[in-house]
Short mmCIF file of C-alpha atoms in Angstrom, two decimals:
data_model
loop_
_atom_site.label_atom_id
_atom_site.label_comp_id
_atom_site.label_asym_id
_atom_site.label_seq_id
_atom_site.Cartn_x
_atom_site.Cartn_y
_atom_site.Cartn_z
CA UNK A 16 130.78 105.82 163.53
CA UNK A 17 130.72 106.94 160.17
CA UNK A 18 128.41 106.23 157.41
CA UNK A 19 130.55 103.37 155.69
CA UNK A 20 131.30 102.14 158.88
CA UNK A 21 127.66 101.73 159.89
CA UNK A 22 126.90 100.14 156.31
CA UNK A 23 129.45 97.60 156.89
CA UNK A 24 128.44 96.49 160.52
CA UNK A 25 124.82 96.48 158.89
CA UNK A 26 126.07 94.29 155.97
CA UNK A 27 128.31 91.46 157.98
CA UNK A 28 125.14 91.44 160.54
CA UNK A 29 123.20 90.59 157.33
CA UNK A 30 125.54 88.40 156.20
CA UNK A 31 125.62 86.28 159.25
CA UNK A 32 121.70 86.07 159.50
CA UNK A 33 121.22 84.53 156.33
CA UNK A 34 124.10 82.06 156.96
CA UNK A 35 122.45 81.05 160.51
CA UNK A 36 118.80 80.97 158.62
CA UNK A 37 120.39 78.93 155.49
CA UNK A 38 123.47 77.55 155.97
CA UNK A 39 125.55 79.17 153.51
CA UNK A 40 128.51 77.13 154.26
CA UNK A 41 126.75 74.33 152.71
CA UNK A 42 124.24 75.58 150.52
CA UNK A 43 125.67 78.44 148.72
CA UNK A 44 128.14 79.46 146.39
CA UNK A 45 129.81 83.02 145.36
CA UNK A 46 129.16 84.18 141.80
CA UNK A 47 132.49 85.52 141.18
CA UNK A 48 132.94 87.48 138.17
CA UNK A 49 136.60 88.81 138.95
CA UNK A 50 135.39 92.51 138.53
CA UNK A 51 135.28 95.18 141.34
CA UNK A 52 131.80 93.80 142.56
CA UNK A 53 132.59 90.50 143.18
CA UNK A 54 135.78 90.88 144.19
CA UNK A 55 134.45 93.16 147.18
CA UNK A 56 131.95 90.65 147.77
CA UNK A 57 134.68 87.66 148.37
CA UNK A 58 136.32 89.87 151.16
CA UNK A 59 133.14 91.07 152.53
CA UNK A 60 132.08 87.61 152.90
CA UNK A 61 135.21 86.46 154.75
CA UNK A 62 135.14 89.46 157.16
CA UNK A 63 131.34 88.13 158.20
CA UNK A 64 131.99 84.55 157.81
CA UNK A 65 135.85 83.79 158.75
CA UNK A 66 137.64 80.89 157.73
CA UNK A 67 134.11 79.83 155.38
CA UNK A 68 134.92 77.41 152.90
CA UNK A 69 132.14 78.79 150.38
CA UNK A 70 133.26 78.21 146.98
CA UNK A 71 133.68 81.59 144.22
CA UNK A 72 132.57 80.46 141.33
CA UNK A 73 133.72 82.14 138.01
CA UNK A 74 132.21 80.97 134.84
CA UNK A 75 134.72 80.79 131.75
CA UNK A 76 132.55 81.92 128.74
CA UNK A 77 135.01 82.62 126.76
CA UNK A 78 133.78 86.45 126.59
CA UNK A 79 135.77 87.46 129.36
CA UNK A 80 139.14 89.66 129.19
CA UNK A 81 142.32 88.44 129.19
CA UNK A 82 143.28 90.10 132.15
CA UNK A 83 140.00 88.96 134.18
CA UNK A 84 141.01 85.46 133.63
CA UNK A 85 144.44 86.00 134.44
CA UNK A 86 143.13 87.75 137.67
CA UNK A 87 140.77 85.09 138.61
CA UNK A 88 143.46 82.07 137.98
CA UNK A 89 145.76 84.07 140.39
CA UNK A 90 143.46 84.23 142.94
CA UNK A 91 142.66 80.51 142.73
CA UNK A 92 146.76 79.84 142.61
CA UNK A 93 146.46 81.17 146.48
CA UNK A 94 142.83 80.37 147.16
CA UNK A 95 141.40 76.51 146.43
CA UNK A 96 137.80 78.04 146.96
CA UNK A 97 138.09 79.33 143.50
CA UNK A 98 136.40 77.26 140.73
CA UNK A 99 136.87 77.90 137.03
CA UNK A 100 133.90 76.32 135.69
CA UNK A 101 134.51 76.17 131.59
CA UNK A 102 131.27 77.13 129.67
CA UNK A 103 132.80 75.15 126.74
CA UNK A 104 130.10 76.63 124.29
CA UNK A 105 131.21 77.88 120.75
CA UNK A 106 130.10 81.80 120.89
CA UNK A 107 129.50 82.80 117.03
CA UNK A 108 127.26 79.53 116.75
CA UNK A 109 125.19 80.06 119.97
CA UNK A 110 124.64 83.55 118.90
CA UNK A 111 123.62 82.56 115.61
CA UNK A 112 121.16 80.22 117.00
CA UNK A 113 119.67 81.95 119.66
CA UNK A 114 119.65 85.53 118.83
CA UNK A 115 121.81 88.74 119.47
CA UNK A 116 121.56 91.21 122.17
CA UNK A 117 120.64 94.65 120.91
CA UNK A 118 120.45 98.13 123.21
CA UNK A 119 119.20 96.30 126.58
CA UNK A 120 117.89 93.01 128.16
CA UNK A 121 114.50 94.55 128.06
CA UNK A 122 114.56 95.72 124.39
CA UNK A 123 116.15 92.32 122.84
CA UNK A 124 113.42 90.36 125.00
CA UNK A 125 110.24 92.34 123.37
CA UNK A 126 111.57 92.29 120.29
CA UNK A 127 112.47 88.91 120.20
CA UNK A 128 108.89 87.95 121.16
CA UNK A 129 107.84 90.41 118.58
CA UNK A 130 109.80 88.81 115.37
CA UNK A 131 108.01 85.52 116.80
CA UNK A 132 104.69 86.65 116.26
CA UNK A 133 103.70 87.85 119.64
CA UNK A 134 101.24 91.11 119.57
CA UNK A 135 100.55 91.21 123.68
CA UNK A 136 99.49 94.46 125.19
CA UNK A 137 102.68 95.47 126.62
CA UNK A 138 104.65 94.54 123.21
CA UNK A 139 101.88 96.93 121.42
CA UNK A 140 102.60 99.77 124.09
CA UNK A 141 106.64 99.32 123.89
CA UNK A 142 106.39 99.68 120.31
CA UNK A 143 104.21 102.46 120.16
CA UNK A 144 101.26 100.67 118.54
CA UNK A 145 99.27 101.88 121.30
CA UNK A 146 99.34 105.02 123.52
CA UNK A 147 101.73 104.24 126.65
CA UNK A 148 102.54 106.24 129.56
CA UNK A 149 105.60 104.32 130.25
CA UNK A 150 108.96 103.79 128.44
CA UNK A 151 108.88 102.73 125.06
CA UNK A 152 111.16 101.68 122.31
CA UNK A 153 113.40 104.13 120.99
CA UNK A 154 112.41 106.38 117.66
CA UNK A 155 115.52 105.16 116.19
CA UNK A 156 114.76 101.74 116.60
CA UNK A 157 111.15 101.63 115.82
CA UNK A 158 112.26 100.19 112.13
CA UNK A 159 113.06 96.88 113.88
CA UNK A 160 109.56 95.73 113.92
CA UNK A 161 109.03 96.61 110.41
CA UNK A 162 109.71 94.04 107.23
CA UNK A 163 113.03 93.85 105.96
CA UNK A 164 115.18 93.78 109.61
CA UNK A 165 116.52 90.77 109.50
CA UNK A 166 118.83 90.36 112.48
CA UNK A 167 117.78 87.58 115.15
CA UNK A 168 117.46 89.34 118.49
CA UNK A 169 117.18 87.99 121.92
CA UNK A 170 118.08 88.54 125.52
CA UNK A 171 119.29 84.67 125.33
CA UNK A 172 123.14 85.43 125.66
CA UNK A 173 123.23 85.59 129.13
CA UNK A 174 120.86 82.70 129.92
CA UNK A 175 123.04 80.35 127.22
CA UNK A 176 126.61 81.54 128.95
CA UNK A 177 125.86 82.23 132.37
CA UNK A 178 122.32 80.81 133.80
CA UNK A 179 122.46 77.56 132.12
CA UNK A 180 126.22 76.88 133.07
CA UNK A 181 125.17 78.24 136.83
CA UNK A 182 121.80 75.92 136.79
CA UNK A 183 124.57 72.93 135.79
CA UNK A 184 127.04 73.86 138.81
CA UNK A 185 124.45 73.88 140.98
CA UNK A 186 122.75 70.60 140.58
CA UNK A 187 126.63 68.83 140.33
CA UNK A 188 127.81 70.66 143.38
CA UNK A 189 124.22 70.35 145.42
CA UNK A 190 124.56 74.07 146.20
CA UNK A 191 121.23 76.22 145.22
CA UNK A 192 121.81 79.75 146.88
CA UNK A 193 123.46 81.98 144.61
CA UNK A 194 125.40 85.08 146.16
CA UNK A 195 126.07 87.98 144.33
CA UNK A 196 127.68 91.53 144.58
CA UNK A 197 124.88 92.99 142.70
CA UNK A 198 123.83 96.46 143.79
CA UNK A 199 120.73 98.55 142.76
CA UNK A 200 122.88 101.50 141.94
CA UNK A 201 123.59 99.96 138.55
CA UNK A 202 120.47 100.92 137.46
CA UNK A 203 117.96 99.22 134.86
CA UNK A 204 116.48 96.03 136.13
CA UNK A 205 118.34 96.07 139.38
CA UNK A 206 116.84 99.03 140.61
CA UNK A 207 114.20 96.44 141.98
CA UNK A 208 116.72 94.22 143.66
CA UNK A 209 115.83 92.51 146.63
CA UNK A 210 118.42 91.39 149.14
CA UNK A 211 116.99 87.87 149.50
CA UNK A 212 114.93 86.34 146.27
CA UNK A 213 113.17 83.40 147.00
CA UNK A 214 111.50 80.67 144.52
CA UNK A 215 108.21 81.38 143.91
CA UNK A 216 107.01 77.42 143.97
CA UNK A 217 109.17 76.12 146.76
CA UNK A 218 109.87 79.33 149.16
CA UNK A 219 113.36 78.39 149.01
CA UNK A 220 116.16 81.27 148.77
CA UNK A 221 117.94 80.78 145.46
CA UNK A 222 119.78 84.28 145.47
CA UNK A 223 121.42 86.56 147.73
CA UNK A 224 122.67 90.07 147.43
CA UNK A 225 124.47 91.40 150.42
CA UNK A 226 125.46 94.34 148.24
CA UNK A 227 122.05 95.29 146.99
CA UNK A 228 122.34 98.63 149.12
CA UNK A 229 125.59 99.66 149.07
CA UNK A 230 127.04 102.11 146.57
CA UNK A 231 130.26 102.84 144.55
CA UNK A 232 131.20 105.23 147.25
CA UNK A 233 131.20 102.57 149.82
CA UNK A 234 133.32 100.33 147.56
CA UNK A 235 135.75 102.46 146.96
CA UNK A 236 136.12 103.07 150.53
CA UNK A 237 136.46 99.22 151.81
CA UNK A 238 138.85 98.49 149.08
CA UNK A 239 141.13 101.27 150.29
CA UNK A 240 140.55 100.37 153.94
CA UNK A 241 141.09 96.71 153.27
CA UNK A 242 144.23 97.34 151.00
CA UNK A 243 142.21 94.99 148.08
CA UNK A 244 143.85 94.50 144.88
CA UNK A 245 141.34 94.51 141.87
CA UNK A 246 142.11 93.20 138.23
CA UNK A 247 144.80 95.31 136.46
CA UNK A 248 142.03 96.41 134.01
CA UNK A 249 140.65 99.00 136.89
CA UNK A 250 143.83 100.90 137.22
CA UNK A 251 145.98 103.23 134.73
CA UNK A 252 146.71 103.18 131.76
CA UNK A 253 143.03 101.11 131.50
CA UNK A 254 140.84 102.69 133.94
CA UNK A 255 137.98 100.50 133.39
CA UNK A 256 134.70 100.99 135.78
CA UNK A 257 133.15 98.15 134.67
CA UNK A 258 134.28 94.78 132.96
CA UNK A 259 131.91 92.32 132.25
CA UNK A 260 131.65 90.72 129.16
CA UNK A 261 133.92 92.38 126.44
CA UNK A 262 132.40 94.53 123.60
CA UNK A 263 128.69 93.70 125.37
CA UNK A 264 126.18 95.42 122.82
CA UNK A 265 124.38 96.02 126.26
CA UNK A 266 127.39 98.59 127.23
CA UNK A 267 125.89 102.14 127.31
CA UNK A 268 129.66 103.47 126.90
CA UNK A 269 130.52 100.71 123.91
CA UNK A 270 132.39 103.37 121.75
CA UNK A 271 134.63 104.43 124.79
CA UNK A 272 135.43 100.44 125.32
CA UNK A 273 136.38 99.82 121.89
CA UNK A 274 138.45 103.15 121.52
CA UNK A 275 140.27 101.52 124.77
CA UNK A 276 140.68 98.11 123.61
CA UNK A 277 141.84 99.81 120.12
CA UNK A 278 144.80 101.39 121.77
CA UNK A 279 145.50 98.85 124.31
CA UNK A 280 144.11 95.51 123.74
CA UNK A 281 143.75 95.24 119.83
CA UNK A 282 143.51 91.67 119.62
CA UNK A 283 140.56 91.19 121.87
CA UNK A 284 139.17 94.19 120.18
CA UNK A 285 139.41 92.24 116.83
CA UNK A 286 137.59 89.12 118.78
CA UNK A 287 135.03 91.60 119.92
CA UNK A 288 134.27 92.78 116.01
CA UNK A 289 134.02 88.98 115.47
CA UNK A 290 131.88 87.72 117.93
CA UNK A 291 129.31 90.82 117.95
CA UNK A 292 130.01 91.74 114.32
CA UNK A 293 126.07 92.04 113.06
CA UNK A 294 125.09 93.88 115.92
CA UNK A 295 127.73 96.34 115.52
CA UNK A 296 127.45 96.77 111.72
CA UNK A 297 123.49 97.69 112.71
CA UNK A 298 124.64 100.00 115.61
CA UNK A 299 127.07 102.09 113.32
CA UNK A 300 124.67 101.57 110.35
CA UNK A 301 122.42 103.85 112.26
CA UNK A 302 124.97 105.50 114.49
CA UNK A 303 123.73 103.98 117.98
CA UNK A 304 126.52 103.68 120.47
CA UNK A 305 129.04 103.30 117.90
CA UNK A 306 130.25 106.12 115.52
CA UNK A 307 127.79 106.08 112.28
CA UNK A 308 129.30 104.57 108.96
CA UNK A 309 128.50 106.07 105.69
CA UNK A 310 128.18 102.66 104.21
CA UNK A 311 126.87 99.68 106.23
CA UNK A 312 129.11 97.02 106.95
CA UNK A 313 126.48 94.59 105.27
CA UNK A 314 126.76 96.34 101.99
#
């Protein structure tokens, strides 16, 4: 048995075990983004639980690539377990109201707290107001806590467009366990990802991450072994490694993504420039993640 075969057996056993304990068939849904991870998850669940009727829920926020939405619709035409849940929020208005994402979820969260008057110890350490042995705000972004920085920043974007609609679906469907394709390998806040997440008050399972311990190597092997078709964005000429919300300012390779969109998806590039305009302008002004402009787009 190869390592990948062992991992597959282990994950199938884990999914079956959690199903026996928590009746995923009636209490869970698969969070389906249309990306590589959730597509692999879809097939992995089916291999572990043949003939299951667990819904695959796609949150149509309006920030997805058109090719992703097309892919999901094609899956839904062949499989009635797919649910396209329209979020129906005005994207620019919502971002102006709740704040824009900048750099990372952690940075956006801490900066939002700072902008709203919080000066807790963890914030003072992050913004280099005290000695800190942990990761601090990049020196290049320290100007954001000074007077004159007016961009409203927060980590509420994902909450407004994904978490709130997901909670709404849970209440409507009665399915309170979210199955995701998240993996620790992706880094960031996911490095501490647990396979099972329980509610701190009730103790009930609220999230199941069966792929937490898997890797991209396993994914690629599993896709090849099962001849799984992904969204066209993962193939030439696009060759995307990840999809997610298009143009997201958290993307470490944002410039590369926008350059690809400029060549192959120009209309979607224009949409990104409109949605994320204030953040892109600031990125370009200081030369952070995007090519630096000599003149700010605000000037």
